[in-house]
Short mmCIF file of C-alpha atoms in Angstrom, two decimals:
data_model
loop_
_atom_site.label_atom_id
_atom_site.label_comp_id
_atom_site.label_asym_id
_atom_site.label_seq_id
_atom_site.Cartn_x
_atom_site.Cartn_y
_atom_site.Cartn_z
CA MET A 1 -2.66 11.88 -9.70
CA ASN A 2 -2.63 11.37 -13.43
CA GLU A 3 -3.69 8.07 -15.01
CA ALA A 4 -0.16 6.91 -15.86
CA ASN A 5 1.04 7.40 -12.28
CA ARG A 6 -2.10 5.70 -10.95
CA LYS A 7 -1.29 2.61 -12.98
CA ILE A 8 2.32 2.61 -11.76
CA ILE A 9 1.25 2.91 -8.13
CA TRP A 10 -1.49 0.26 -8.46
CA LYS A 11 1.05 -2.17 -9.94
CA LEU A 12 3.41 -1.44 -7.03
CA ILE A 13 0.58 -1.99 -4.51
CA THR A 14 -0.46 -5.31 -6.07
CA SER A 15 3.07 -6.65 -6.41
CA THR A 16 3.88 -5.60 -2.85
CA GLY A 17 0.65 -7.19 -1.61
CA ASP A 18 1.53 -10.41 -3.44
CA ARG A 19 4.89 -10.56 -1.66
CA MET A 20 3.28 -9.79 1.71
CA LYS A 21 0.80 -12.69 1.60
CA ASP A 22 1.08 -14.71 4.82
CA LYS A 23 3.69 -12.29 6.23
CA LEU A 24 1.39 -10.01 8.23
CA PRO A 25 1.04 -10.89 11.92
CA GLU A 26 -2.06 -12.84 12.86
CA SER A 27 -5.01 -10.93 14.27
CA LYS A 28 -8.03 -12.10 16.24
CA PHE A 29 -10.09 -9.75 14.07
CA HIS A 30 -9.05 -11.62 10.90
CA PRO A 31 -9.35 -15.35 11.65
CA LYS A 32 -9.00 -16.29 7.96
CA GLY A 33 -5.85 -14.17 7.55
CA ARG A 34 -5.16 -10.55 6.79
CA ASN A 35 -5.57 -8.96 3.37
CA PRO A 36 -2.21 -7.40 2.45
CA TYR A 37 -3.72 -5.22 -0.30
CA ALA A 38 -6.28 -3.70 2.06
CA HIS A 39 -3.53 -3.28 4.65
CA ILE A 40 -1.39 -1.25 2.25
CA LEU A 41 -4.32 0.89 1.10
CA LEU A 42 -5.41 1.59 4.68
CA LEU A 43 -1.92 2.67 5.73
CA VAL A 44 -1.60 4.92 2.67
CA LYS A 45 -4.95 6.53 3.45
CA THR A 46 -3.95 6.99 7.10
CA LYS A 47 -0.58 8.56 6.27
CA PHE A 48 -1.64 10.78 3.36
CA GLY A 49 -5.23 11.49 4.43
CA CYS A 50 -6.70 10.33 1.11
CA SER A 51 -6.83 7.47 -1.35
CA TYR A 52 -3.66 6.77 -3.34
CA LYS A 53 -5.53 8.03 -6.42
CA ASP A 54 -5.96 11.47 -4.85
CA ILE A 55 -2.31 12.03 -3.94
CA ASP A 56 -0.57 14.76 -5.96
CA ASP A 57 1.81 13.69 -8.71
CA ASP A 58 4.67 15.53 -7.03
CA LYS A 59 4.41 13.14 -4.05
CA ILE A 60 4.66 9.92 -6.07
CA GLU A 61 8.24 9.16 -5.01
CA THR A 62 7.30 9.64 -1.35
CA LEU A 63 4.37 7.28 -1.86
CA LYS A 64 6.61 4.66 -3.50
CA ARG A 65 9.07 4.84 -0.59
CA PHE A 66 6.20 4.50 1.89
CA ILE A 67 4.85 1.38 0.15
CA ARG A 68 8.35 -0.15 0.23
CA TYR A 69 8.57 0.75 3.92
CA ILE A 70 5.28 -1.08 4.57
CA GLU A 71 6.67 -4.21 2.94
CA ASP A 72 9.90 -4.02 4.94
CA ASN A 73 8.02 -3.43 8.21
CA PRO A 74 4.86 -5.58 8.25
CA ARG A 75 2.69 -5.00 11.29
#
């Protein structure tokens, strides 16, 4: 992914994480609360098989939709 797209995606991840604070279900593994930013990054890595930085530029719209899906469906 090129630098411009990386910045766009990082801004989307951080703004989505900000909105998800205190909205993720509680977990016995995270007694102090879950980290929404780490949650988003882990799900992206699981779905795409790599870090968001390593996703091809032609998949940026798919990545944006997936991040919006994560926000709409916290788990």
